[in-house]
Coordinates of C-alpha atoms in Angstrom, one line a residue:
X1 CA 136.6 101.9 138.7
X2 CA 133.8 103.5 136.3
X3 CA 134.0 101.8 133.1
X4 CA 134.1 103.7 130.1
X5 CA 130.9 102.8 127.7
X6 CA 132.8 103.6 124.6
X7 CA 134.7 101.3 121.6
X8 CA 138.1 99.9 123.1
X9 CA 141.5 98.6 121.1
X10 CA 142.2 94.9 121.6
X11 CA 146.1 94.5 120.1
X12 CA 149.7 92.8 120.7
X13 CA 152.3 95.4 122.0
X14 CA 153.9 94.7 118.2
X15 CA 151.2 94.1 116.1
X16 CA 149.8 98.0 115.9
X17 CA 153.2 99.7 114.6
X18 CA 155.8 97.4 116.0
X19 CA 156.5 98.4 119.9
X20 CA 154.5 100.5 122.5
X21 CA 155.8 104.1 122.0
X22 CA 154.6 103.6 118.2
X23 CA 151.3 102.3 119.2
X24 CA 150.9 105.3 121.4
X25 CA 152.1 107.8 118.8
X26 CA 149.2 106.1 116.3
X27 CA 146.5 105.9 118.9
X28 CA 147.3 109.6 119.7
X29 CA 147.6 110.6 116.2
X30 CA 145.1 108.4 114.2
X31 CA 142.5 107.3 116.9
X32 CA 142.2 109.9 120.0
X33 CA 138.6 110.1 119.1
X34 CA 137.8 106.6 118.3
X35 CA 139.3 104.4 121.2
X36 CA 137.9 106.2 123.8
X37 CA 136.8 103.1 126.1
X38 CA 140.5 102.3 126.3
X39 CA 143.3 99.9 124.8
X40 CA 143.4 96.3 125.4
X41 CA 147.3 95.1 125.2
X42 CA 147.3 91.6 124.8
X43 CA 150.3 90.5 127.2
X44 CA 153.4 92.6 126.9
X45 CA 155.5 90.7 129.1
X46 CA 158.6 89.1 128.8
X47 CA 157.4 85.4 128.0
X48 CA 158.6 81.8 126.8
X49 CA 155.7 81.2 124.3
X50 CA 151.9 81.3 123.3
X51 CA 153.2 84.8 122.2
X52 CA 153.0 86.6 125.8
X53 CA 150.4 84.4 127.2
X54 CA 153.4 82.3 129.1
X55 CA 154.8 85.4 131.3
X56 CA 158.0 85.4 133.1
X57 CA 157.1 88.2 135.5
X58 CA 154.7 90.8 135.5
X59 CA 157.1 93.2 136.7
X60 CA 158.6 93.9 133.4
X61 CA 157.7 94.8 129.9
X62 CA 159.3 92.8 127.2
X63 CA 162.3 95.4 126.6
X64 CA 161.9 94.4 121.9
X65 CA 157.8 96.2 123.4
X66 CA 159.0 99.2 125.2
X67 CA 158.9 99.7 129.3
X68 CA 156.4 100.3 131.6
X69 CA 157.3 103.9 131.2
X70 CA 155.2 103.3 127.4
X71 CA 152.5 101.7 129.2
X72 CA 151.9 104.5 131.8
X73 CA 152.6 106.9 129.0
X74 CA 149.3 105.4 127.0
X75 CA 147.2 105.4 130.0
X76 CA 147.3 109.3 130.3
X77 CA 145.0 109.0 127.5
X78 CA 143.2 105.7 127.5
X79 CA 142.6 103.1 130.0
X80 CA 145.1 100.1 129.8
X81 CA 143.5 96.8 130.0
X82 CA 146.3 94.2 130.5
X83 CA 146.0 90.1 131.1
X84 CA 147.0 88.4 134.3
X85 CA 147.8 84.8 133.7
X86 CA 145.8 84.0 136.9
X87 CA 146.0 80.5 136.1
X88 CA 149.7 79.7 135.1
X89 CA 153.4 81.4 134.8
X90 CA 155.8 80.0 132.1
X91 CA 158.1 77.1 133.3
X92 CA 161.2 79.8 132.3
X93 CA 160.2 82.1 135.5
X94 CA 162.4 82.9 138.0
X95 CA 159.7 81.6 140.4
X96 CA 159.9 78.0 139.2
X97 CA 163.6 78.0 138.1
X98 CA 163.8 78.5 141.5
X99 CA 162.5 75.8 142.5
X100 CA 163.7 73.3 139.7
X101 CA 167.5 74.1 141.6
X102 CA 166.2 73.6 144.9
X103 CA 163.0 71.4 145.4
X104 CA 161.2 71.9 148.8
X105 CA 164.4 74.1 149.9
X106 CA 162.8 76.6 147.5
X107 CA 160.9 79.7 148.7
X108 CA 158.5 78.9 145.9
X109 CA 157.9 75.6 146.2
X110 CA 154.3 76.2 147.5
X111 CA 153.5 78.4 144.1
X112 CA 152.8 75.3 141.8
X113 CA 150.9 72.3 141.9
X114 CA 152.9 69.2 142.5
X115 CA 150.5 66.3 142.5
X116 CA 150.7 65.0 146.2
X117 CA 148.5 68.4 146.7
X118 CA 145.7 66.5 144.4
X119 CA 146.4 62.4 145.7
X120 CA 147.8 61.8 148.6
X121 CA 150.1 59.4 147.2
X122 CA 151.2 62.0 144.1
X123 CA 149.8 59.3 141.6
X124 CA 147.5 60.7 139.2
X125 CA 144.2 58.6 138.5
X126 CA 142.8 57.7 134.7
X127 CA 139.4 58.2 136.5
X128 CA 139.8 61.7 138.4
X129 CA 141.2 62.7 135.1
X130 CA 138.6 61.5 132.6
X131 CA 136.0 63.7 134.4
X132 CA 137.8 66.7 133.8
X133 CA 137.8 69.5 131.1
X134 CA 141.7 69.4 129.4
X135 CA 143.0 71.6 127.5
X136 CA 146.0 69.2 126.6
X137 CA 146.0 65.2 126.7
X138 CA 147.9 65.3 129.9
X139 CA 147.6 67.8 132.5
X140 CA 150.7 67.3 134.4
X141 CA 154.4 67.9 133.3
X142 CA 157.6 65.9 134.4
X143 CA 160.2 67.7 136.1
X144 CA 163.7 66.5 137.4
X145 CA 164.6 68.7 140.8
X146 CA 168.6 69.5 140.2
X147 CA 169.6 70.2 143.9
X148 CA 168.3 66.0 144.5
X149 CA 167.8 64.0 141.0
X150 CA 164.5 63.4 141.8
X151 CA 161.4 64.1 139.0
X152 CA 158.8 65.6 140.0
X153 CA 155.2 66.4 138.2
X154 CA 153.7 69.3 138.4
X155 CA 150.3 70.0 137.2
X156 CA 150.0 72.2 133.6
X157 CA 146.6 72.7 131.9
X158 CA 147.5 74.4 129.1
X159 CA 150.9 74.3 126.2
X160 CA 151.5 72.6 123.1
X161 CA 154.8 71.6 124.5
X162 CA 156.5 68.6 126.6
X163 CA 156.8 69.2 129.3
X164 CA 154.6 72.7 129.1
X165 CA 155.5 76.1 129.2
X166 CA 152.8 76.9 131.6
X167 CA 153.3 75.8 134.9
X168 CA 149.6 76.3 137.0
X169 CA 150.1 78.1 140.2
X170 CA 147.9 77.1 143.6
X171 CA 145.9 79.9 144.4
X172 CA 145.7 78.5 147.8
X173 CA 149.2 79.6 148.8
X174 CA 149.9 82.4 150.8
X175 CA 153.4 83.2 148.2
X176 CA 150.7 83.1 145.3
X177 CA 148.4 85.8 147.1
X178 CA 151.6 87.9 147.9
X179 CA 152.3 87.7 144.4
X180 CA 149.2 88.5 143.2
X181 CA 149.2 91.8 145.4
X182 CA 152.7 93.1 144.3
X183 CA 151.7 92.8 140.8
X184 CA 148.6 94.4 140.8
X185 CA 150.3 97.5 143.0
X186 CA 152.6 97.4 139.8
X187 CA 149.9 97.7 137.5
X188 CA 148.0 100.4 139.0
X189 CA 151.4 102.3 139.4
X190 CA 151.4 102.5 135.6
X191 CA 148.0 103.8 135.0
X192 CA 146.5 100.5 134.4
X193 CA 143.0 100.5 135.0
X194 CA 141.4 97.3 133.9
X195 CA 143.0 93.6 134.3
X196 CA 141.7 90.3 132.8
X197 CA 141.9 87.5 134.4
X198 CA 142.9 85.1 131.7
X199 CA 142.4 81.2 132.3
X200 CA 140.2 82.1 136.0
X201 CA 138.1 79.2 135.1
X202 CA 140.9 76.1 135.3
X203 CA 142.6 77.8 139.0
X204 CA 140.7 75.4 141.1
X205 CA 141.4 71.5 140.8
X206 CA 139.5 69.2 143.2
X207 CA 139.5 65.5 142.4
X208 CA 136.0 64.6 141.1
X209 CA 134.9 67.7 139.3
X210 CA 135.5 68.7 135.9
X211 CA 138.3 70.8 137.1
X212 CA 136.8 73.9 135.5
X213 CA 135.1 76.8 137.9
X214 CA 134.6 74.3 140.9
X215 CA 132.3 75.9 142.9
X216 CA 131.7 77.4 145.2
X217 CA 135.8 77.3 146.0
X218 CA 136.2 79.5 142.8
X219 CA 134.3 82.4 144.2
X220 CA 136.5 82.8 147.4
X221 CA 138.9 83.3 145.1
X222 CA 137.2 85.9 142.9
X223 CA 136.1 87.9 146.0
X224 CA 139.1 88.0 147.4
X225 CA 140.8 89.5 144.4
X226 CA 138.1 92.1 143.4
X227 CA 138.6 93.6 147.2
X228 CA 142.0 93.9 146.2
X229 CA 141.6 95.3 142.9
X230 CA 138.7 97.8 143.9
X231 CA 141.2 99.1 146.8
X232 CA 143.8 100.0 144.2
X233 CA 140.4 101.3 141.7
X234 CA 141.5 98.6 139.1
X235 CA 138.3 97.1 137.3
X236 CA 138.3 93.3 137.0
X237 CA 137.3 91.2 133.9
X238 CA 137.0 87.3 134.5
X239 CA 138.2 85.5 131.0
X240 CA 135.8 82.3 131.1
X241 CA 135.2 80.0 127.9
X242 CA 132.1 77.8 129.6
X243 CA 128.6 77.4 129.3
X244 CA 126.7 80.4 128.9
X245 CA 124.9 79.8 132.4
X246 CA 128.5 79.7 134.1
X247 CA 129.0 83.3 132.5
X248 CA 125.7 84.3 133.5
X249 CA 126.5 83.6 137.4
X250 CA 130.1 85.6 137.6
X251 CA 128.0 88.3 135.9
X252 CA 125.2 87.9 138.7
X253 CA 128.2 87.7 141.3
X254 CA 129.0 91.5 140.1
X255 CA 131.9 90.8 137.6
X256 CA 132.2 92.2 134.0
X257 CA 131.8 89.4 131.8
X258 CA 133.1 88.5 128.0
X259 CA 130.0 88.2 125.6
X260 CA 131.5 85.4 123.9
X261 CA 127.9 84.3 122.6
X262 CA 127.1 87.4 120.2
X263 CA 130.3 86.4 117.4
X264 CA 128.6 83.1 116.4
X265 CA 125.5 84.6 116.7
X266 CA 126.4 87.6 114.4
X267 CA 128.5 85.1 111.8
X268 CA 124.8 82.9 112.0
X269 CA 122.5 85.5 111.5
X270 CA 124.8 87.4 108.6
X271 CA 125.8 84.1 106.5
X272 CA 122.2 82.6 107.0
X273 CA 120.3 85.6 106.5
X274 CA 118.2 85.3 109.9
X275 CA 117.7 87.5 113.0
X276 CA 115.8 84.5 114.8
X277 CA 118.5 83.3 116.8
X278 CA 120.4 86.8 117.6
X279 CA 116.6 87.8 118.8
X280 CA 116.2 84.9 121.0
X281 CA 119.7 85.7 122.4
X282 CA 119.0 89.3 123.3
X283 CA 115.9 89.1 125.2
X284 CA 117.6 87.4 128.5
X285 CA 121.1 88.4 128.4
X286 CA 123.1 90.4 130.8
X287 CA 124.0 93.8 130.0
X288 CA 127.5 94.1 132.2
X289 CA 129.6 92.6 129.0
X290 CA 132.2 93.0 126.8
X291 CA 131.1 92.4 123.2
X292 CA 133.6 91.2 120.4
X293 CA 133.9 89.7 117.3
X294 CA 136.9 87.9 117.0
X295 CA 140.3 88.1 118.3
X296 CA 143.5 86.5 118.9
X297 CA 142.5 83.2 119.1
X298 CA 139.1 82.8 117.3
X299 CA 135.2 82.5 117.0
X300 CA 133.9 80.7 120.4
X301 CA 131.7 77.8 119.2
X302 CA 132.2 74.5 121.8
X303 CA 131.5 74.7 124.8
X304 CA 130.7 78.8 124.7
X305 CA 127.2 78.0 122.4
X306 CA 126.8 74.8 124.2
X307 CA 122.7 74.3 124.4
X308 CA 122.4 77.3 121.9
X309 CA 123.2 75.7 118.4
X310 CA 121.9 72.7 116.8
X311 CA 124.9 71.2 116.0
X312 CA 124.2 69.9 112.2
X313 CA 123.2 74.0 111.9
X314 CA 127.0 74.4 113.3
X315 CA 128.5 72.1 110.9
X316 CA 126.7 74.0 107.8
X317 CA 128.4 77.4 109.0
X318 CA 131.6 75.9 110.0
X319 CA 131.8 74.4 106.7
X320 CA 131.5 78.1 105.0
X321 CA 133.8 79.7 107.1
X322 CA 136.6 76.4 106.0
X323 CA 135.6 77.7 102.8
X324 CA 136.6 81.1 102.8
X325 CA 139.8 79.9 104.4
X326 CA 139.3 79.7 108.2
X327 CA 140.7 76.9 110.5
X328 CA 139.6 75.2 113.8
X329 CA 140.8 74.2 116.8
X330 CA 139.3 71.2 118.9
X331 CA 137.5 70.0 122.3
X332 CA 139.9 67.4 123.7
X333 CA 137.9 66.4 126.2
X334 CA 135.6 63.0 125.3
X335 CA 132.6 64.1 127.6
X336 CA 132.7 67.8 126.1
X337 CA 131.9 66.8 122.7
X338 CA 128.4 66.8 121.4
X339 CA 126.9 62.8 121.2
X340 CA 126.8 63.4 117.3
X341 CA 130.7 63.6 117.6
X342 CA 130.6 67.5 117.1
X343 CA 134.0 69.2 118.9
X344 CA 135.0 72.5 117.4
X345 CA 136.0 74.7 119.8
X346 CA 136.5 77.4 117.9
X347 CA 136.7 78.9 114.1
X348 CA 139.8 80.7 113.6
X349 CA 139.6 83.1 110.6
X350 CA 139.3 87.0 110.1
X351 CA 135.9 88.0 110.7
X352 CA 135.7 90.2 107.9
X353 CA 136.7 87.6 105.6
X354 CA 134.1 84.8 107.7
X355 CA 131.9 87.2 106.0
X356 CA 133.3 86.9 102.6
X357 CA 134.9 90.2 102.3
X358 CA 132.1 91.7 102.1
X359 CA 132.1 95.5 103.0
X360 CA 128.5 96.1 103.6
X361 CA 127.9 92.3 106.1
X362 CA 131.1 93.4 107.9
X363 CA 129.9 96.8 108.2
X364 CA 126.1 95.3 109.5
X365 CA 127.7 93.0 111.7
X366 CA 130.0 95.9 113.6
X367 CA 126.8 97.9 113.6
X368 CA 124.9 94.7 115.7
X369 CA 127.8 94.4 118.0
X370 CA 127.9 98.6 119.1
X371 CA 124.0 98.4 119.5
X372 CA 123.9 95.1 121.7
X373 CA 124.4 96.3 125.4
X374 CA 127.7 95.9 126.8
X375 CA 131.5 98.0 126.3
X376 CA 132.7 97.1 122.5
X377 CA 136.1 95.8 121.5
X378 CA 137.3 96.3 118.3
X379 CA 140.2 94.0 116.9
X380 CA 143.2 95.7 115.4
X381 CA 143.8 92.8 112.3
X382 CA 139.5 93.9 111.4
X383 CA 139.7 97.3 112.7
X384 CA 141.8 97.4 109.4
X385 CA 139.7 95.3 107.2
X386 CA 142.5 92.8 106.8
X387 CA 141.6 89.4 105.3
X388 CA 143.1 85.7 106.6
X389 CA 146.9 85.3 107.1
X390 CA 146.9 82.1 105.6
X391 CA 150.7 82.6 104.6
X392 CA 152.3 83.3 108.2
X393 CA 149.9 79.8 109.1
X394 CA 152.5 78.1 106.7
X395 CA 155.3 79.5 108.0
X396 CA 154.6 78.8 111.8
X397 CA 152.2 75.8 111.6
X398 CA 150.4 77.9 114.0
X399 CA 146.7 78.2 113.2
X400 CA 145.8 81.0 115.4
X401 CA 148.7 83.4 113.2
X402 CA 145.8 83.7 110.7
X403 CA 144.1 86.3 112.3
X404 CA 147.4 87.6 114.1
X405 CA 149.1 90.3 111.5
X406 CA 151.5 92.4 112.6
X407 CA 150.8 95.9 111.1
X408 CA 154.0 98.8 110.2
X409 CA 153.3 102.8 110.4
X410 CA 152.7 102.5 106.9
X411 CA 150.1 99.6 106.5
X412 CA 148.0 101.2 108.8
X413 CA 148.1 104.5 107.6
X414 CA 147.0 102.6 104.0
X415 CA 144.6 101.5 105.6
X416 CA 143.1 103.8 106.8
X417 CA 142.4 104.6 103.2
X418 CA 140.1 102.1 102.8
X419 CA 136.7 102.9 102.5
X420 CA 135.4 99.8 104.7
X421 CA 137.9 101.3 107.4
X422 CA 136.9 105.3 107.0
X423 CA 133.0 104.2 107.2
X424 CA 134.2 101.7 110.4
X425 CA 135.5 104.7 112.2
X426 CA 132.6 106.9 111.4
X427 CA 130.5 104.0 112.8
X428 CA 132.4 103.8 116.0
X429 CA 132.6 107.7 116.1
X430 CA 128.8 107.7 116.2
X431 CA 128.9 104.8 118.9
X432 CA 131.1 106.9 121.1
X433 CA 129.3 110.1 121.3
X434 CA 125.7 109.6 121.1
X435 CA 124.4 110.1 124.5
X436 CA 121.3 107.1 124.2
X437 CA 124.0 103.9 124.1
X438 CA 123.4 105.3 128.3
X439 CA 120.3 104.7 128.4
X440 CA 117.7 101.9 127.5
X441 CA 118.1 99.0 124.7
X442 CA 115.0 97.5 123.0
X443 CA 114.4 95.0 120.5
X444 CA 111.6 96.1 117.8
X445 CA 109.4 93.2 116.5
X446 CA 110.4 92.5 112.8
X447 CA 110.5 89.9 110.0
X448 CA 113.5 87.4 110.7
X449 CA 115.0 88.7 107.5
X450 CA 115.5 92.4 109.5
X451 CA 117.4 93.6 112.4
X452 CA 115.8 96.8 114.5
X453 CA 117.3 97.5 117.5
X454 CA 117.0 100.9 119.4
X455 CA 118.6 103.0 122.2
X456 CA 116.8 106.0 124.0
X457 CA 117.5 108.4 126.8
X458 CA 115.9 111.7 127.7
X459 CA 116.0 113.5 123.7
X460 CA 118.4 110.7 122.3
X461 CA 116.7 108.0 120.4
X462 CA 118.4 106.0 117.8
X463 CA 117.4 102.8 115.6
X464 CA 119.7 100.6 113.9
X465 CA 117.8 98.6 110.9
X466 CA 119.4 96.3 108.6
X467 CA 118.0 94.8 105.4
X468 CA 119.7 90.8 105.8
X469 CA 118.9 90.2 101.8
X470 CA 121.1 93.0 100.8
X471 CA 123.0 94.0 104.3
X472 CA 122.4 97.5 104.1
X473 CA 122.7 99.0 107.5
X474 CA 121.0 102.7 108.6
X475 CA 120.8 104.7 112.0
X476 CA 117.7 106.5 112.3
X477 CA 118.3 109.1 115.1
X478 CA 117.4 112.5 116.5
X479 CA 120.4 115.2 116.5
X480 CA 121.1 118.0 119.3
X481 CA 118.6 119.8 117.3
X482 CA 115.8 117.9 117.5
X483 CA 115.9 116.5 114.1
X484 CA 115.4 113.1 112.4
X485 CA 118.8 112.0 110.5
X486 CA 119.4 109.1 108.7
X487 CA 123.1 107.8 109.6
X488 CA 123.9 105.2 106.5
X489 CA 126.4 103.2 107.5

């Protein structure tokens, strides 16, 4: 499928009015012109936890969201982008309550990873495990089989919870691949057109590797499931927090990739007042990304800028963004943390409040992210402007909620009323329809206290410039006419 090179929605099924049919109503009403790349729904499935990202099925919609009738109903408008747990299914499935009842009887039994598939004697090894990359302290959950008493472990690389929600599933297994292709026929019978792959980078577990995209096993697996997606015209995009050189070789393997390297490098070259690093970034970067500044979990730092930051540099930024209210979440892994003891994984905070509130750096970072090559994604919580949730963190213990509002009709449509938001929209209005953002990027030498970055094809030619001492941003570009305007954004 032909990607659309236009500003997309990233949202929760309830955070953008409060179910599905609403959000459509507001993207239809509010946003027609301004989400033309599409929506991304952040999982809309029925689910046990990690709000949506431990599905039941992905044969239903959550019914409190809507139905799959809502889903198909927004694609005849914009292109759905859903997530496919890849990795994992929550423990609360039908798949493995299936086979908690009935052990090796169960039809399932081959879906998850019980740990005789990884030692031969099902006894996991302090060694084998201290090489790899965990996401929790233990990567295996206990289980007690009902049908025959006996406990059994099964291995789970991600949840807060003991034993886990999330309950990996062998990609090896033939039930697995049947799954796989029944839910993607469902999708693309409901106008879905784009599916991440969220968690691709832990499927694979071979003792003596890190555990994380074990090659070259990993890319059997990615080819077989982009011939199945391109058969049924569904585009693919690989979720994978790594080094940037493991991003770099699924996007020279032909995948769509997340740019999860420019929202650091924005926050550093805003806060600090510097183009240097965001310059050396750009020049050898691969176009065939999605670009985004935060999201629903936070501001990539470790192991996403590995190699890329000096880590004292890091601690100075962090330390603002702490400041203005933001919180972190950590590397657990020994081996993945820098040798001065460095381990954030990643700042979780508003961007727009990262950048102190401050209408006219917000506005200059947007305006870097639309002119840096790649399909834009645009937040819902700093589409609107809105500022740390520091109060729902409280209430839920959950650091993550402070960049996870959930938005009513009426919030948004105050909003909207904000100047911040209105000159937003005209930014991404701008983004959407001039014809150049098709044609060629460069990078125009200037003093590290500037940005200049143009776009040119055929007649089009624009130039984004921003003054880092005051943040003013401008778009220098030639109309249908054939005359010089000055876009001030």
């Amino acid at each position: 499928m032909a990607l659309k090179n236009q500003v997309q929605l990233i949202t929760y099924p309830d955070s953008f009015g409060g179910d599905l049919p609403t959000l459509n109503q507001l993207l239809t009403t509010y946003f027609s012109d301004i989400f033309k790349g599409g929506v991304h729904i952040l999982p809309p499935y029925p689910s046990s936890g990690d709000r949506g990202f431990a599905p039941l099925t992905y044969l239903e919609i959550d019914k409190t969201f809507g139905g799959w009738k809502d889903i198909k109903e927004i694609g005849k408008n914009f292109d759905v982008l859903l997530d496919l747990m890849v990795n994992h299914i929550s423990q609360k499935s039908a798949y493995f309550q299936d086979f908690l009842e009935k052990g090796d009887q169960s039809d399932y039994a081959n879906l998850f990873i019980t740990l005789d598939k990884l030692w031969e004697d099902g006894q996991p090894r302090k060694e084998d495990i201290d090489k790899m990359f965990l996401r929790r302290k233990v990567p295996y959950s206990t289980f007690q089989i009902k049908s025959t008493g006996e406990d059994v472990k099964v291995w789970t690389t991600f949840g807060r919870e003991t034993p886990s929600e999330q309950i990996d599933l062998d990609v090896h297994s033939e039930i697995f691949k049947s799954l796989i292709k029944t839910f993607f026929e469902n999708f693309s019978k409901h106008n879905v057109k784009i599916v991440r792959l969220d968690a691709i980078g832990y499927i694979i577990k071979k003792i003596g590797t890190s555990g994380f995209f074990v090659e070259p096993e990993i890319y059997t697996f990615l080819d077989w499931i982009k011939q199945l997606a391109d058969s049924l015209d569904i585009a693919l995009l690989p979720e994978v927090h790594a080094h940037y050189s493991i991003q770099y070789k699924l996007a020279k393997h032909g995948f769509w990739i997340y740019d999860f390297i420019l929202p650091y490098t924005v926050l550093d070259t805003l806060i600090n007042r510097n183009s240097e690093g965001l310059y050396d970034y750009l020049k050898d970067r691969p176009a065939n990304q999605f670009t985004m500044l935060d999201c629903h979990d936070g501001v990539p730092v470790k192991p996403d800028m590995d190699d890329l930051i000096d880590t004292k540099e890091a601690k100075t930024l962090v330390d603002h963004c702490l400041a203005k209210g933001a919180n972190l979440s950590y590397i657990l892994s020994d081996e993945h943390k820098a040798d001065d003891g460095f381990d954030v994984h990643q700042i979780r905070g508003s961007y727009y409040s990262l950048l102190n509130s401050d209408d006219d750096a917000y506005l200059a970072a947007r305006a870097i992210q639309f002119f840096v090559p790649g399909i834009p994604q645009v937040y819902y919580v700093t589409l609107l402007a809105e500022e740390n949730d520091t109060e729902k963190v409280a209430q839920t213990g959950e650091g993550r909620e402070i960049n996870r509002h959930n938005f009513t009709t009426v919030d948004i449509e105050q909003a909207l009323e904000k100047e911040v938001v209105q000159r937003l929209l005209k930014l991404i209005r701008f983004r959407n329809e001039y014809p150049a953002f098709n044609g060629t990027f460069s990078m125009m030498d200037v003093e590290n206290d500037w940005v200049q970055l143009s776009w040119e094809q055929g007649d089009s030619f624009c130039t984004l410039l921003i003054d880092l001492k005051t943040y003013k941003t401008q778009i220098n570009y030639i109309d249908e006419n054939n005359q010089n305007v000055t876009l001030i954004v």
